[in-house]
Amino acid sequence: SSAALISRVILAGNLLSQNTQSRDSMNKAKYLTKKTQAASVEAVKMLDEILLQLCVSIPVDVMPGEFDPTNYTLPQQPLHRCMFPLSNAYTTLQLVTNPYQANIDGV
């Protein structure tokens, strides 16, 4: 099967969509947004569950992108491990910078 030939998964940025950014909460008074939860929180939880499914069987490199919660200027720093409590338990999860250079199977 061709799946047996996959040696690594590289997720190359924009793991969260622009729609998960709650920039509008910056313009509201703090007391109005105190009990609301940003869409990005739920999106990161879902991403962690997906990463967990991948990390149990294959190395995964996660590189941040424009809409991910990291700095905007290049080089972007890796996403923080605390964002992924489930998949962080696996050494197959590698949080990398953007840009990112890798040597995979000699390529």
PDB file of C-alpha atoms in Angstrom:
ATOM      1  CA  SER A   1       0.000   0.000   0.000  1.00  0.00           C
ATOM      2  CA  SER A   2       1.174   3.554  -0.671  1.00  0.00           C
ATOM      3  CA  ALA A   3       0.467   4.535   2.954  1.00  0.00           C
ATOM      4  CA  ALA A   4       3.387   2.348   4.021  1.00  0.00           C
ATOM      5  CA  LEU A   5       5.701   4.603   1.998  1.00  0.00           C
ATOM      6  CA  ILE A   6       4.871   7.725   4.036  1.00  0.00           C
ATOM      7  CA  SER A   7       7.751   8.445   6.407  1.00  0.00           C
ATOM      8  CA  ARG A   8       6.752  11.859   7.803  1.00  0.00           C
ATOM      9  CA  VAL A   9       3.880  14.361   7.715  1.00  0.00           C
ATOM     10  CA  ILE A  10       4.690  18.059   7.421  1.00  0.00           C
ATOM     11  CA  LEU A  11       1.865  20.471   8.214  1.00  0.00           C
ATOM     12  CA  ALA A  12       3.064  23.655   6.553  1.00  0.00           C
ATOM     13  CA  GLY A  13       1.273  26.547   8.208  1.00  0.00           C
ATOM     14  CA  ASN A  14      -2.208  28.009   8.533  1.00  0.00           C
ATOM     15  CA  LEU A  15      -3.477  25.200  10.712  1.00  0.00           C
ATOM     16  CA  LEU A  16      -6.103  27.612  11.999  1.00  0.00           C
ATOM     17  CA  SER A  17      -8.295  29.542   9.599  1.00  0.00           C
ATOM     18  CA  GLN A  18      -8.591  33.301   9.501  1.00  0.00           C
ATOM     19  CA  ASN A  19     -12.167  32.846  10.770  1.00  0.00           C
ATOM     20  CA  THR A  20     -10.878  31.640  14.156  1.00  0.00           C
ATOM     21  CA  GLN A  21      -9.168  34.963  14.818  1.00  0.00           C
ATOM     22  CA  SER A  22     -11.178  37.015  17.301  1.00  0.00           C
ATOM     23  CA  ARG A  23      -9.718  40.402  16.449  1.00  0.00           C
ATOM     24  CA  ASP A  24     -13.068  41.997  17.095  1.00  0.00           C
ATOM     25  CA  SER A  25     -12.740  41.240  20.814  1.00  0.00           C
ATOM     26  CA  MET A  26      -9.849  43.729  20.954  1.00  0.00           C
ATOM     27  CA  ASN A  27     -12.293  46.551  20.219  1.00  0.00           C
ATOM     28  CA  LYS A  28     -14.812  45.581  22.901  1.00  0.00           C
ATOM     29  CA  ALA A  29     -14.714  46.373  26.583  1.00  0.00           C
ATOM     30  CA  LYS A  30     -13.153  43.576  28.612  1.00  0.00           C
ATOM     31  CA  TYR A  31     -16.316  42.988  30.669  1.00  0.00           C
ATOM     32  CA  LEU A  32     -18.270  42.252  27.448  1.00  0.00           C
ATOM     33  CA  THR A  33     -15.922  39.467  26.369  1.00  0.00           C
ATOM     34  CA  LYS A  34     -15.088  37.969  29.760  1.00  0.00           C
ATOM     35  CA  LYS A  35     -17.370  34.929  29.439  1.00  0.00           C
ATOM     36  CA  THR A  36     -16.948  34.337  25.710  1.00  0.00           C
ATOM     37  CA  GLN A  37     -14.535  31.805  24.312  1.00  0.00           C
ATOM     38  CA  ALA A  38     -12.556  32.554  21.185  1.00  0.00           C
ATOM     39  CA  ALA A  39     -13.211  30.273  18.235  1.00  0.00           C
ATOM     40  CA  SER A  40      -9.481  29.641  18.129  1.00  0.00           C
ATOM     41  CA  VAL A  41      -9.603  27.803  21.478  1.00  0.00           C
ATOM     42  CA  GLU A  42     -11.998  25.191  20.114  1.00  0.00           C
ATOM     43  CA  ALA A  43     -10.040  25.007  16.854  1.00  0.00           C
ATOM     44  CA  VAL A  44      -6.776  24.322  18.716  1.00  0.00           C
ATOM     45  CA  LYS A  45      -8.469  21.530  20.710  1.00  0.00           C
ATOM     46  CA  MET A  46      -9.646  19.922  17.465  1.00  0.00           C
ATOM     47  CA  LEU A  47      -6.182  20.312  15.951  1.00  0.00           C
ATOM     48  CA  ASP A  48      -4.649  18.614  19.003  1.00  0.00           C
ATOM     49  CA  GLU A  49      -7.004  15.646  18.552  1.00  0.00           C
ATOM     50  CA  ILE A  50      -6.046  15.353  14.870  1.00  0.00           C
ATOM     51  CA  LEU A  51      -2.347  15.603  15.699  1.00  0.00           C
ATOM     52  CA  LEU A  52      -2.784  12.881  18.317  1.00  0.00           C
ATOM     53  CA  GLN A  53      -4.216  10.524  15.696  1.00  0.00           C
ATOM     54  CA  LEU A  54      -1.227  11.194  13.443  1.00  0.00           C
ATOM     55  CA  CYS A  55       1.492  11.168  16.121  1.00  0.00           C
ATOM     56  CA  VAL A  56       0.678   7.676  17.361  1.00  0.00           C
ATOM     57  CA  SER A  57       1.883   6.210  14.076  1.00  0.00           C
ATOM     58  CA  ILE A  58       4.132   8.662  12.225  1.00  0.00           C
ATOM     59  CA  PRO A  59       6.451  11.645  12.866  1.00  0.00           C
ATOM     60  CA  VAL A  60       4.658  14.977  12.379  1.00  0.00           C
ATOM     61  CA  ASP A  61       6.312  18.368  11.858  1.00  0.00           C
ATOM     62  CA  VAL A  62       4.066  21.366  12.565  1.00  0.00           C
ATOM     63  CA  MET A  63       5.124  24.687  11.059  1.00  0.00           C
ATOM     64  CA  PRO A  64       3.173  27.877  11.889  1.00  0.00           C
ATOM     65  CA  GLY A  65       1.562  30.101   9.264  1.00  0.00           C
ATOM     66  CA  GLU A  66      -0.082  33.490   8.903  1.00  0.00           C
ATOM     67  CA  PHE A  67      -3.215  32.703  10.929  1.00  0.00           C
ATOM     68  CA  ASP A  68      -1.585  30.586  13.630  1.00  0.00           C
ATOM     69  CA  PRO A  69      -0.989  31.977  17.151  1.00  0.00           C
ATOM     70  CA  THR A  70       2.676  32.952  16.859  1.00  0.00           C
ATOM     71  CA  ASN A  71       4.603  36.037  15.803  1.00  0.00           C
ATOM     72  CA  TYR A  72       3.858  37.497  12.346  1.00  0.00           C
ATOM     73  CA  THR A  73       7.405  38.322  11.286  1.00  0.00           C
ATOM     74  CA  LEU A  74       9.729  35.738   9.813  1.00  0.00           C
ATOM     75  CA  PRO A  75      11.229  33.626  11.148  1.00  0.00           C
ATOM     76  CA  GLN A  76       8.106  32.574  13.005  1.00  0.00           C
ATOM     77  CA  GLN A  77       8.729  30.752  16.246  1.00  0.00           C
ATOM     78  CA  PRO A  78       7.261  27.261  16.744  1.00  0.00           C
ATOM     79  CA  LEU A  79       3.795  26.952  18.223  1.00  0.00           C
ATOM     80  CA  HIS A  80       4.001  26.405  21.975  1.00  0.00           C
ATOM     81  CA  ARG A  81       3.777  22.820  23.257  1.00  0.00           C
ATOM     82  CA  CYS A  82       1.188  23.742  25.888  1.00  0.00           C
ATOM     83  CA  MET A  83      -1.322  24.244  23.063  1.00  0.00           C
ATOM     84  CA  PHE A  84      -1.286  20.513  22.354  1.00  0.00           C
ATOM     85  CA  PRO A  85      -1.631  18.627  25.667  1.00  0.00           C
ATOM     86  CA  LEU A  86      -2.726  15.357  24.017  1.00  0.00           C
ATOM     87  CA  SER A  87      -0.259  15.072  21.152  1.00  0.00           C
ATOM     88  CA  ASN A  88       2.588  16.666  23.132  1.00  0.00           C
ATOM     89  CA  ALA A  89       3.061  13.360  24.963  1.00  0.00           C
ATOM     90  CA  TYR A  90       4.504  11.840  21.774  1.00  0.00           C
ATOM     91  CA  THR A  91       8.103  12.414  20.705  1.00  0.00           C
ATOM     92  CA  THR A  92       6.914  12.108  17.108  1.00  0.00           C
ATOM     93  CA  LEU A  93       5.443  15.631  17.358  1.00  0.00           C
ATOM     94  CA  GLN A  94       7.966  18.254  16.266  1.00  0.00           C
ATOM     95  CA  LEU A  95       6.983  21.918  16.497  1.00  0.00           C
ATOM     96  CA  VAL A  96       9.234  23.776  14.072  1.00  0.00           C
ATOM     97  CA  THR A  97       9.936  27.327  12.899  1.00  0.00           C
ATOM     98  CA  ASN A  98       8.786  28.983   9.687  1.00  0.00           C
ATOM     99  CA  PRO A  99      10.824  28.862   7.499  1.00  0.00           C
ATOM    100  CA  TYR A 100      11.781  25.272   8.115  1.00  0.00           C
ATOM    101  CA  GLN A 101      14.451  23.078   6.586  1.00  0.00           C
ATOM    102  CA  ALA A 102      14.450  19.309   6.872  1.00  0.00           C
ATOM    103  CA  ASN A 103      16.404  16.348   5.579  1.00  0.00           C
ATOM    104  CA  ILE A 104      13.966  13.475   5.160  1.00  0.00           C
ATOM    105  CA  ASP A 105      15.298  10.126   4.000  1.00  0.00           C
ATOM    106  CA  GLY A 106      18.284  11.835   2.380  1.00  0.00           C
ATOM    107  CA  VAL A 107      16.197  14.338   0.422  1.00  0.00           C
TER     108      VAL A 107
END
